[in-house]
Structure formats: structure tokens, C-alpha cells
Coordinates of C-alpha atoms and ligand atoms in Angstrom, one line a residue:
X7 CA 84.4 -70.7 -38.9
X8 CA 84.0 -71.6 -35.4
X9 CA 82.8 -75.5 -34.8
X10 CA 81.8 -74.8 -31.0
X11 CA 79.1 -76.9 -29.7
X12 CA 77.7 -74.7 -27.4
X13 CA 76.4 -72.2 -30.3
X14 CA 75.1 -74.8 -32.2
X15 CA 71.4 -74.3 -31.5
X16 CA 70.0 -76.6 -34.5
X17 CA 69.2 -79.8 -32.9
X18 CA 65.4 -79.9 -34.2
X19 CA 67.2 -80.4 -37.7
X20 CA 69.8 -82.6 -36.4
X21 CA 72.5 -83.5 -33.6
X22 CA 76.3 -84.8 -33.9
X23 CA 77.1 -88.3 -33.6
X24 CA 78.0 -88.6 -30.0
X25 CA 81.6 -89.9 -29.6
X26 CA 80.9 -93.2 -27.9
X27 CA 78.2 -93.9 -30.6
X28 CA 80.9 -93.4 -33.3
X29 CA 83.2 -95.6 -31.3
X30 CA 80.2 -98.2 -31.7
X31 CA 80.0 -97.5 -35.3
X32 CA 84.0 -98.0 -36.0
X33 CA 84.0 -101.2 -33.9
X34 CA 80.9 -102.8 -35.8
X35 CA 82.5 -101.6 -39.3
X36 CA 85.5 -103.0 -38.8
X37 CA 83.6 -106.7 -37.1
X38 CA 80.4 -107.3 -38.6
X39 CA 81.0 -104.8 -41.9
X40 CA 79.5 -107.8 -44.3
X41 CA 76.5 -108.6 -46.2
X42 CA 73.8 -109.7 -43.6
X43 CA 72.0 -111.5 -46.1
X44 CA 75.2 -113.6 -46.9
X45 CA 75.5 -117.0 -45.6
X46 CA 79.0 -117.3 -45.0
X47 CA 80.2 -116.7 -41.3
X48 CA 81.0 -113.1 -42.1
X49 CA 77.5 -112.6 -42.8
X50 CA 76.4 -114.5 -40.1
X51 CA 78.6 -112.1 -37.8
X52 CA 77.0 -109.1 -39.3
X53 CA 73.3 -110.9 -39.3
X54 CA 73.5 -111.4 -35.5
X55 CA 74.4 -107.9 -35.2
X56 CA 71.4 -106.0 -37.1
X57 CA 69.4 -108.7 -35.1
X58 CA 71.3 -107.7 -31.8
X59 CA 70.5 -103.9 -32.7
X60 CA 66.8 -104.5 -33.5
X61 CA 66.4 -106.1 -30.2
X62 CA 68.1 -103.3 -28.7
X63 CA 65.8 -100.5 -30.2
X64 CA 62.3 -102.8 -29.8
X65 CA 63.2 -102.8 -26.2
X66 CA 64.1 -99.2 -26.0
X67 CA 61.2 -97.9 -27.5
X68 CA 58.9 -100.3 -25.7
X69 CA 57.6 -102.7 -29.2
X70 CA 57.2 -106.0 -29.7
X71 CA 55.9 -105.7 -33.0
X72 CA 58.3 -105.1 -36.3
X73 CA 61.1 -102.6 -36.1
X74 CA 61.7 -101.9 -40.1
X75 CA 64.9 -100.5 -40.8
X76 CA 65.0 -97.6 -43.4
X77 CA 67.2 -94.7 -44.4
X78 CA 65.1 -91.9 -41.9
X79 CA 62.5 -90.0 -41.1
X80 CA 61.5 -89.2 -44.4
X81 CA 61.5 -93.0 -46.1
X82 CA 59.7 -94.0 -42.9
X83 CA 56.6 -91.8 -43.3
X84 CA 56.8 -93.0 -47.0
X85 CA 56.7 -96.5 -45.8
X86 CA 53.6 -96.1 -43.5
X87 CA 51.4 -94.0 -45.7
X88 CA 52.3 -95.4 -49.0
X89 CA 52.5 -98.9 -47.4
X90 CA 49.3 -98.9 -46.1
X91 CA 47.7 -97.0 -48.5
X92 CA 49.0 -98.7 -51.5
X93 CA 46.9 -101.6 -50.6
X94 CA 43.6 -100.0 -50.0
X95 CA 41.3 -99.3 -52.8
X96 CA 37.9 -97.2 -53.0
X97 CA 34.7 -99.0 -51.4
X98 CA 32.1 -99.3 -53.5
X99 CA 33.0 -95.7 -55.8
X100 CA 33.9 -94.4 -52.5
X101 CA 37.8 -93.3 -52.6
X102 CA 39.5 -94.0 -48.9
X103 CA 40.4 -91.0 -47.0
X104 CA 43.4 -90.2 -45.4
X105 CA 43.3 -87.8 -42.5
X106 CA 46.8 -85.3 -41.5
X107 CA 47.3 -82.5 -39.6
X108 CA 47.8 -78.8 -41.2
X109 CA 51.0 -78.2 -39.8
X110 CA 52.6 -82.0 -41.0
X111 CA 56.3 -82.2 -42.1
X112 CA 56.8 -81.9 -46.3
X113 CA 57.4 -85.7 -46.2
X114 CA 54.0 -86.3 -44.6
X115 CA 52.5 -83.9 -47.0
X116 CA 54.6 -85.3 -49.8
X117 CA 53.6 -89.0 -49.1
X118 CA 49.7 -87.8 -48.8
X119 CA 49.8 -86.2 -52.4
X120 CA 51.0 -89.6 -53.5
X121 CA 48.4 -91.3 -51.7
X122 CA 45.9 -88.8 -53.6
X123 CA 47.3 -89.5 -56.9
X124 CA 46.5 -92.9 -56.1
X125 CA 43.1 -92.2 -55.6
X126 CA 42.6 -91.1 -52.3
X127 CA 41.6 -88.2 -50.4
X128 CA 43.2 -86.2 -47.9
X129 CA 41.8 -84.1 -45.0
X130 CA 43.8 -81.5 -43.4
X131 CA 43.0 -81.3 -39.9
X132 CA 43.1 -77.8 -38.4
X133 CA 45.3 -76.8 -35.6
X134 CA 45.0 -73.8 -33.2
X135 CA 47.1 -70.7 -32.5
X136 CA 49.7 -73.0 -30.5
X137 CA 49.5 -75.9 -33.0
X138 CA 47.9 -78.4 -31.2
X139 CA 44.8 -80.2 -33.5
X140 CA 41.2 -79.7 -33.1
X141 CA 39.8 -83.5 -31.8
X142 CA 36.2 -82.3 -32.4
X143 CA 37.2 -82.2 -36.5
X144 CA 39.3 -85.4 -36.0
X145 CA 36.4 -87.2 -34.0
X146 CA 33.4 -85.8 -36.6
X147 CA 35.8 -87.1 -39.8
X148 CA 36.7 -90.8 -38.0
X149 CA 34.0 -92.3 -40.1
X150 CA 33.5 -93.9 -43.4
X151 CA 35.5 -93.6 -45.3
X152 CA 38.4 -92.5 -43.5
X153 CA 41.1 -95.9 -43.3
X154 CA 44.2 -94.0 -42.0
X155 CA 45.1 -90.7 -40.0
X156 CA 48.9 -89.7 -39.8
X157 CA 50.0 -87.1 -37.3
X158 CA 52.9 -85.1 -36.3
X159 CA 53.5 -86.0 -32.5
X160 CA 56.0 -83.5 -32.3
X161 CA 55.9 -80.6 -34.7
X162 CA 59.2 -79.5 -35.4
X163 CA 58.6 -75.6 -36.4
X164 CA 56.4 -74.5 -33.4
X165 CA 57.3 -77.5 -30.5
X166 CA 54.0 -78.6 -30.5
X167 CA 53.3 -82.2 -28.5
X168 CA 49.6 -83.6 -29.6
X169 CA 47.7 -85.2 -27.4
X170 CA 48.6 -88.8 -28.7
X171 CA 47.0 -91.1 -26.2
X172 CA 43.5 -88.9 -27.0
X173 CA 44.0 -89.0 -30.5
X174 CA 44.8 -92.6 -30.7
X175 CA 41.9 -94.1 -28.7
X176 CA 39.6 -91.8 -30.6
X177 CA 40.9 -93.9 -33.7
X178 CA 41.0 -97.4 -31.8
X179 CA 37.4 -97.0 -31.1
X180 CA 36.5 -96.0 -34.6
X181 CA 38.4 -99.0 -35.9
X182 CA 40.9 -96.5 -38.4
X183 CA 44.8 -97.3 -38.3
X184 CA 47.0 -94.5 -36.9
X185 CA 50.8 -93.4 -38.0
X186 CA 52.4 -91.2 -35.9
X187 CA 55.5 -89.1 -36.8
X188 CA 57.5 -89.3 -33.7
X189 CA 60.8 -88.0 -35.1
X190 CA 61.1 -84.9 -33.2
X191 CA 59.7 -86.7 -30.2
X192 CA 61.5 -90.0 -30.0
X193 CA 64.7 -88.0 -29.0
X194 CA 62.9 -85.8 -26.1
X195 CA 61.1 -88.5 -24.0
X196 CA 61.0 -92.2 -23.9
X197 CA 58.5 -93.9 -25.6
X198 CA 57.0 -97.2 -24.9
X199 CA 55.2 -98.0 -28.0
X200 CA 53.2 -100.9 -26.8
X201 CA 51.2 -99.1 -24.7
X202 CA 50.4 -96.5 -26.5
X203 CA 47.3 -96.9 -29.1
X204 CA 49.8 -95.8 -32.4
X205 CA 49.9 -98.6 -35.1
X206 CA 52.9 -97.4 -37.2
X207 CA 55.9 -94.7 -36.0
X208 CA 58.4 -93.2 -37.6
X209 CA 61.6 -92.5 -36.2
X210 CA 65.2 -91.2 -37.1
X211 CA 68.4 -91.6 -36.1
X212 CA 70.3 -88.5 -36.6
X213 CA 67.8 -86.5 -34.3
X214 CA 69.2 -88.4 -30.9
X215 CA 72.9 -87.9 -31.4
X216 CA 72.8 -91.2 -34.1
X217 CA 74.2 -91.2 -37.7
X218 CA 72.3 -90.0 -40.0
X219 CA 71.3 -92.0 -43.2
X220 CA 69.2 -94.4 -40.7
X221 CA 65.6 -94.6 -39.0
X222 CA 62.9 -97.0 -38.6
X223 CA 59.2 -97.8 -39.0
X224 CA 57.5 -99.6 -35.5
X225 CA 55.0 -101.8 -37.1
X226 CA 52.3 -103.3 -35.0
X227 CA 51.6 -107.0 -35.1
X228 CA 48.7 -107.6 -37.8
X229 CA 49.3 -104.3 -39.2
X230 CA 48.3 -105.1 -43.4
X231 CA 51.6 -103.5 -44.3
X232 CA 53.0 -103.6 -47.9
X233 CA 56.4 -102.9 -48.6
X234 CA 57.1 -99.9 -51.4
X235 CA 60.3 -100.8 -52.4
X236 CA 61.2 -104.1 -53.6
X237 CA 64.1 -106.5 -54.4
X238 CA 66.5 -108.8 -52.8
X239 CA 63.4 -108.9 -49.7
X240 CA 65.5 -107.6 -46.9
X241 CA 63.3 -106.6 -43.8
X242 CA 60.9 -109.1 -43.8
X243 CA 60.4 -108.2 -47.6
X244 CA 59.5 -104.7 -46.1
X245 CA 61.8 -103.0 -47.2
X246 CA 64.8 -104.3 -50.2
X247 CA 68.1 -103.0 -49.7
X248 CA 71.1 -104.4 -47.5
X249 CA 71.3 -102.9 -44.2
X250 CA 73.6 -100.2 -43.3
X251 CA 74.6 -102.6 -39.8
X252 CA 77.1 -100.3 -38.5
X253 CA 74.8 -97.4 -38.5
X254 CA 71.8 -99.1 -36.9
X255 CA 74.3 -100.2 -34.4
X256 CA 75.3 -96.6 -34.0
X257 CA 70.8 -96.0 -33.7
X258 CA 70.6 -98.3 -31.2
X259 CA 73.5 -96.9 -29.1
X260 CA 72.4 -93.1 -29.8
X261 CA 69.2 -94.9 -28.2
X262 CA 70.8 -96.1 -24.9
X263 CA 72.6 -93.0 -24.4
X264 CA 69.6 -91.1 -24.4
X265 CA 67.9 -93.7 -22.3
X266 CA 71.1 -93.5 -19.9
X267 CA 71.4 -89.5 -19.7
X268 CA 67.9 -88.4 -19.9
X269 CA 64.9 -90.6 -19.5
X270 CA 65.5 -92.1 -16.2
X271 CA 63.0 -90.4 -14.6
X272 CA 64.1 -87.7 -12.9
X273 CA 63.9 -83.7 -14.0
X274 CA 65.0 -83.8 -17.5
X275 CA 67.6 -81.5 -17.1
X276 CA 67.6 -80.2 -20.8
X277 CA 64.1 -79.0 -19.9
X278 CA 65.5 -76.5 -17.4
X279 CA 68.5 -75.2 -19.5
X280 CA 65.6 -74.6 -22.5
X281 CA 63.3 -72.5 -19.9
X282 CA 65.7 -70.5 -18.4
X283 CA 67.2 -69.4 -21.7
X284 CA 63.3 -69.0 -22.9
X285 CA 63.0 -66.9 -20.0
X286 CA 65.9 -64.7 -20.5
X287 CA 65.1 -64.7 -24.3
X288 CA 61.1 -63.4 -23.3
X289 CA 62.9 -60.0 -22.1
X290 CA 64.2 -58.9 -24.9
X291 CA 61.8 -56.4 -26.6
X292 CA 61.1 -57.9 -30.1
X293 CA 61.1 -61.6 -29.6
X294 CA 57.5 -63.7 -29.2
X295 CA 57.0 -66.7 -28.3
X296 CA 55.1 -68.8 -30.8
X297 CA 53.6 -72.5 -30.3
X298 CA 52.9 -74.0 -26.6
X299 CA 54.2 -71.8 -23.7
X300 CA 56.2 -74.4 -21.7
X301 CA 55.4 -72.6 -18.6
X302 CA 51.6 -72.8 -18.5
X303 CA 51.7 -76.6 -19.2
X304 CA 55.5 -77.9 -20.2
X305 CA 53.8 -81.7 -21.6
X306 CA 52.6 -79.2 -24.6
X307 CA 56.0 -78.6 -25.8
X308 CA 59.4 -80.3 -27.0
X309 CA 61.7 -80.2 -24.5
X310 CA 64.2 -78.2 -26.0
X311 CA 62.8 -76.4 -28.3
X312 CA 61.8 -72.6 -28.3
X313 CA 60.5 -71.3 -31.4
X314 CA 60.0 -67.3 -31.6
X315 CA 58.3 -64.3 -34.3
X316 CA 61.0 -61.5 -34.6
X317 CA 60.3 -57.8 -34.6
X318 CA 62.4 -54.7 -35.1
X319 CA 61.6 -52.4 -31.9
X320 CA 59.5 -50.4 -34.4
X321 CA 57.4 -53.0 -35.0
X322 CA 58.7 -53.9 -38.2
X323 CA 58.6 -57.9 -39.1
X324 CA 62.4 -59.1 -39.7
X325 CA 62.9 -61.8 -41.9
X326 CA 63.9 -65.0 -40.1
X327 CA 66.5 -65.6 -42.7
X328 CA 68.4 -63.1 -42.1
X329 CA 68.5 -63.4 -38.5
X330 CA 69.8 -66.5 -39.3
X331 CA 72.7 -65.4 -41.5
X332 CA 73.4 -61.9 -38.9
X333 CA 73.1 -65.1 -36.0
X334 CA 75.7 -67.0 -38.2
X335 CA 78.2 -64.6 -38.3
X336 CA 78.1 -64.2 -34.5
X337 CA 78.5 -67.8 -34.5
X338 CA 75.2 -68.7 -33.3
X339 CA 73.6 -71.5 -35.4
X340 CA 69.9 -71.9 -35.4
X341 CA 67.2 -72.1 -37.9
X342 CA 64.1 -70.1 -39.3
X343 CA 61.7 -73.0 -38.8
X344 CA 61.9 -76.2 -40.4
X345 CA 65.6 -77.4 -41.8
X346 CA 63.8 -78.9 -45.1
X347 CA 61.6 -76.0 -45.8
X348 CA 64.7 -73.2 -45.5
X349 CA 65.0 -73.4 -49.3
X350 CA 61.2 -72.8 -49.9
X351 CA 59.4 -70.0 -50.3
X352 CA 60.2 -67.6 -47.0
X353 CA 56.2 -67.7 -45.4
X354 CA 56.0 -70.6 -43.2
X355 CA 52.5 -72.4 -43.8
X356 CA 53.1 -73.9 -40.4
X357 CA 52.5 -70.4 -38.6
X358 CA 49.9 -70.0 -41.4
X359 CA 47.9 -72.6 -40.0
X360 CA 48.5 -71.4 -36.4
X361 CA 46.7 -68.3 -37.4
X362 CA 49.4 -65.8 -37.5
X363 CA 49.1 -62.6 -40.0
X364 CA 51.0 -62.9 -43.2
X365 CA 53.1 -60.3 -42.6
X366 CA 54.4 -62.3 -39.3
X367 CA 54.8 -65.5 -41.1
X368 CA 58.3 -65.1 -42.7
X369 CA 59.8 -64.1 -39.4
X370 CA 60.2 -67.4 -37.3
X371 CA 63.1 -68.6 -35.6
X372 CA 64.2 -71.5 -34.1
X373 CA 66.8 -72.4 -31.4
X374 CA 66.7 -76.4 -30.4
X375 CA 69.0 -77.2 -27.6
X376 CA 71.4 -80.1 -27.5
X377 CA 71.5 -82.7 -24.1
X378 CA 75.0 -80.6 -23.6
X379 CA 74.1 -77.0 -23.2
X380 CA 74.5 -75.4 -20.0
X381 CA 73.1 -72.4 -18.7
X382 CA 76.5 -70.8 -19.2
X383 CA 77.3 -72.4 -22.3
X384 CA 73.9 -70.1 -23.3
X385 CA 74.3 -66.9 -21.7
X386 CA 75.4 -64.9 -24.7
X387 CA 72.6 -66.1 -26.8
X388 CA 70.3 -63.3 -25.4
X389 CA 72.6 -60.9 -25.9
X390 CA 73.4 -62.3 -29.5
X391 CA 69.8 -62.1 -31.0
X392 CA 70.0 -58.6 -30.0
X393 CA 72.8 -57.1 -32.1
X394 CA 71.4 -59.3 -34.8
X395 CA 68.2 -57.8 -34.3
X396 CA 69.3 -54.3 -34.5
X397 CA 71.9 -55.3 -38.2
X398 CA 68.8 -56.9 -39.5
X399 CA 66.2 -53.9 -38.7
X400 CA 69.1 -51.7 -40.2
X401 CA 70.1 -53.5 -43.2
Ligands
LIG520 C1 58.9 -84.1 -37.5 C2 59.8 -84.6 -38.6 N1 59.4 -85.6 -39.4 C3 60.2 -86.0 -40.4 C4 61.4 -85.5 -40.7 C5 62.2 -86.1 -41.8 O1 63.2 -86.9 -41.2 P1 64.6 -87.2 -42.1 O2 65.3 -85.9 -42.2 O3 65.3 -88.2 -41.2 O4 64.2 -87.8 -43.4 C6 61.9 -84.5 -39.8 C7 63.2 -83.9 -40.1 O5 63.4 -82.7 -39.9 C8 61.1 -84.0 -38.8 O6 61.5 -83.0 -38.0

């Protein structure tokens, strides 16, 4: 099987480790590989380390509140919702009520089941056909006795980017605490968390060309938040369990990277490679585009990600599984949607809730760009869906 980069096309599920951030890894394994919690001077090596990375990523990603390490994504949304919800009880016979998106990750939806088994209730907030959420329902359910909304900031399936400055001063003024998910996000544009009205975010690693296995939850100061996991009261008492050093080390240089290559203000130039191959993709009979269109307004959409509804040129829905597999075996590697729901059931609620017919619901694809592509590195792609378009219509 061919390992080339430039047909991986998979990087909303996740990226490699870049080389120089594995070279940060090896060198903080084999310097600071002990105990941070230990006393002795190899702990103390290791200790000023993890506190070296934290500083690293607070500064990065613009917070001067509490960076908590975790394992990813996943834990971190865990941490926020469970965390914060864990300590809240009903008001007077009223049950607290958590509000999330329809189209949230599993882990998001996960934690929020928890939370309801806990006495809670949960409100889905609808989205519209590209997937951005309807502020009207968010503003008219920001009362008693909502106490915590999470949202998806960027929606992994579909690209979406909600309007988080909005949506986070319509909670600021009604007093309600705000997580965001910012996991597809934080690798796609800086973020300065500081100035932004979000309480908690949760962010991963392996998304920005870091190891996977580690993430972390931005805490505001004052935030109430209760840790979920206890024991030897690492993190503040946040969050037990010794720190993996050398792989927040390897975070926090995946961080700089990305600061370095991408976010220094100018074009992004991933942005261009994504709507040129968009573009060529948009001409071949078949293929629609579904979530924001990046060239009506690109701040709607992840910078590079294109998600698309396949069709055989009868008009026949093909399942976006097995373009997947007939894309594999050209060597192209992409995804039909969401990496963690690809062993669930083939209809993607996420285009449910964007209000596409059933039949069209098992029949996204997505293709997430890496910061290496080049316009030639992607000039077969086109090409490629074809022939797998015409072996999946005639299988
Ligand atoms: C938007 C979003 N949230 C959460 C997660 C879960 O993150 P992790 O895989 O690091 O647990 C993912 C991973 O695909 C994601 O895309």
C-alpha cells in the first residue's frame, strides 16, 4: 500500500506528527522522561518542562486562565460538561438544562447523555441546511434554567464555523457558562482565547500535526470546575494521572509550527489549495457540495475542508463508504463524514439535521487537506472520484 502524503486527504480525522515535532518529542523523552510529580532532580527536569509547555500553548492560544492537560478531544469535552455539570443540581424541583447543537460530535452527545442521567436536561439546538445554528432558538432558551451551552465551533462532517463571538455574548449577557469544541478549529486559525467570550475549550493535539493521545481543556479564571477523575491530584487536582511530558511538549511544538507556517497573517495558503481543488471537484457531474460554500463567505467554513453528497450520473445516491474503499484502492484516502461515526450506522444524523433527504444521507464524503498539499500534489483527485464514481454506480 502506498504511504504518499499527498493522497492522504483525512486530516479532519487526524494529521501525522510533523518531523520536527517528533524530533521535540525524542529529545524531551530521552531529557525530562520522569515523573513530574517526583521530587528528585529528574522530576524537577521533567516538572519544568510540562510547565515550559503549558506556558508555551497558554500563549499560543491567547489564555491566561488554566490550560488542563488530558488525553484529547474527547476526555476534554468530558471534562467541561461533566465537570461543570457534575456540580450543579436542580433549583428548587427544576433540573438544570444543558443546551448543544444538533449536529455535535458523539463525545459531545455522549457527555450530554451523562449529564442527563444525572438529572439534567438537554436541548438540541437546530442548525440550517449549511449547519450553522439558529441564534433566535439559542437566544429564546438562554433562560432559567439553562446553566451551560456546549457548541461545536467547527463541525467536523460539513466544515461548518459558528458564529462564536455572537453566540458567546448572547450567553455573557444571560449570565450561562459556554464550552466550546474548538478541535477542528484550533488547527485552522489562531485563536486568542482571552478575548473571546468562551469559558471552557477543548482542544487536541493530533489534529495540528501533534501526537496523538494528548489535548487540553482552556479553563477560564473563576470557572466552578470539578475535576472527573481523581487520584494522585495532578493538574491542579483537575485531572489525576501523570503527564505524558514528551507529548505535550510535542502539542506545544505542533502549536508553534502552525503558528510559524500559517497564522501569520497573511493568505492562508491552505485556503487556496482547498478552493481550487473545490472548484475543479464542483465540475464533475455528480458531486454537491454540502455545508458552507467557501466562496460566498469563506469565514463560514474550515479551511481545508470540502465535504460533498455523491450521485451516480443517473441520479442514483452512492454510498459514501464505498467511495471510500473504490477511493482507497486508487490510493486516495478520505472519509465518509466523521472518522468516529464510520463504524455506525451508514445515515449521517449530521446531514439529517441539515435537512437533506434520507435517501441523500448515507452518501457524504469528506476530503480535509493537509498544510502540505499543493495544487499539483491534488490534480488527480478530480479525476480519481470519477472512476470511483462510475465502479461504485456499477458495482
Ligand atoms: C470536532 C471534534 N470534536 C471532538 C473530537 C474528538 O477528539 P479526539 O479524537 O481527540 O478524542 C473530534 C475528533 O474527530 C472532532 O473532530
Amino acid at each position: 500500500m502506498s504511504l504518499d502524503l499527498r493522497r492522504y486527504l483525512d486530516c479532519a480525522a487526524t494529521t501525522p506528527v510533523a518531523p520536527e515535532v517528533q524530533a521535540e518529542i525524542h529529545r524531551v523523552e530521552r531529557q525530562a522522561w520522569a515523573n513530574p510529580s517526583s521530587l528528585h532532580s529528574f522530576g524537577l527536569a521533567a516538572a519544568e518542562q510540562l510547565e515550559r509547555s503549558r506556558d508555551q500553548i497558554a500563549g499560543l492560544l491567547g489564555c491566561s486562565g488554566q490550560v488542563v492537560f488530558t488525553s484529547g478531544g474527547s476526555e476534554s469535552i468530558h471534562l467541561a460538561l461533566l465537570g461543570i455539570g457534575g456540580g450543579i443540581t436542580d433549583q428548587r424541583g427544576v433540573p438544570p438544562r444543558l443546551l448543544i447543537s444538533a449536529v455535535e460530535h458523539p463525545a459531545s452527545e455522549a457527555a450530554a447523555q451523562q449529564l442527563q442521567r444525572l438529572g439534567w436536561t438537554v436541548e438540541r439546538i437546530p442548525v440550517d441546511r449549511r449547519g450553522l445554528i439558529d441564534l433566535g432558538a439559542l437566544g429564546s432558551l438562554l433562560t432559567r434554567p439553562t446553566q451551560l451551552v456546549s457548541l461545536i465551533w467547527g463541525q467536523s462532517e460539513v466544515g461548518a464555523l459558528q458564529p462564536i463571538q455572537e453566540i458567546g455574548a448572547l450567553c455573557r449577557s444571560a449570565g450561562v457558562l459556554l464550552h466550546v469544541d474548538a478541535v477542528q478549529v484550533a488547527a485552522q486559525r489562531p485563536i486568542a482565547f482571552d478575548a473571546l467570550p468562551i469559558d471552557l475549550m477543548s482542544v487536541a493535539s493530533h489534529k495540528l500535526s501533534g501526537p496523538r493521545g494528548v489535548g487540553a481543556l482552556l479553563v477560564r479564571d473563576g470557572v466552578p470546575l470539578q475535576p472527573i477523575q481523581a487520584g494522585g491530584g495532578q493538574e491542579r487536582g483537575l485531572r489525576s494521572g501523570t503527564e505524558p511530558v514528551a507529548l505535550i511538549a510535542g502539542f506545544a511544538a505542533a502549536l508553534e509550527r502552525l503558528h510559524a507556517l500559517r497564522f501569520r497573517g497573511e493568505p492562508d495558503p491552505v485556503q487556496g489549495v482547498r478552493n481550487r481543488l473545490l472548484a475543479a471537484l464542483l465540475e464533475v457531474p455528480g458531486l454537491q457540495l454540502t455545508g458552507p460554500d467557501p466562496r460566498l463567505d469563506p469565514g463560514l467554513r474550515l479551511a481545508n475542508h470540502i465535504s460533498l453528497i455523491v450521485h451516480s450520473s443517473d441520479g442514483r445516491p452512492l454510498p459514501g463508504r464505498a467511495m471510500v474503499r473504490a477511493l482507497a484502492r486508487l490510493d486516495v484516502a478520505i472519509s465518509s463524514g466523521s472518522a468516529c461515526s464510520s463504524s455506525r450506522s451508514a445515515a449521517s444524523p449530521v446531514l439529517e439535521a441539515l435537512g437533506f433527504a434520507a435517501r441523500d444521507c448515507g452518501s457524504g464524503i469528506r476530503l480535509s487537506l493537509g498544510d502540505w498539499h499543493t495544487d499539483a500534489d491534488l490534480q488527480d483527485v478530480p479525476e480519481a472520484l470519477r472512476r470511483a464514481m462510475t465502479a461504485v454506480a456499477a458495482a
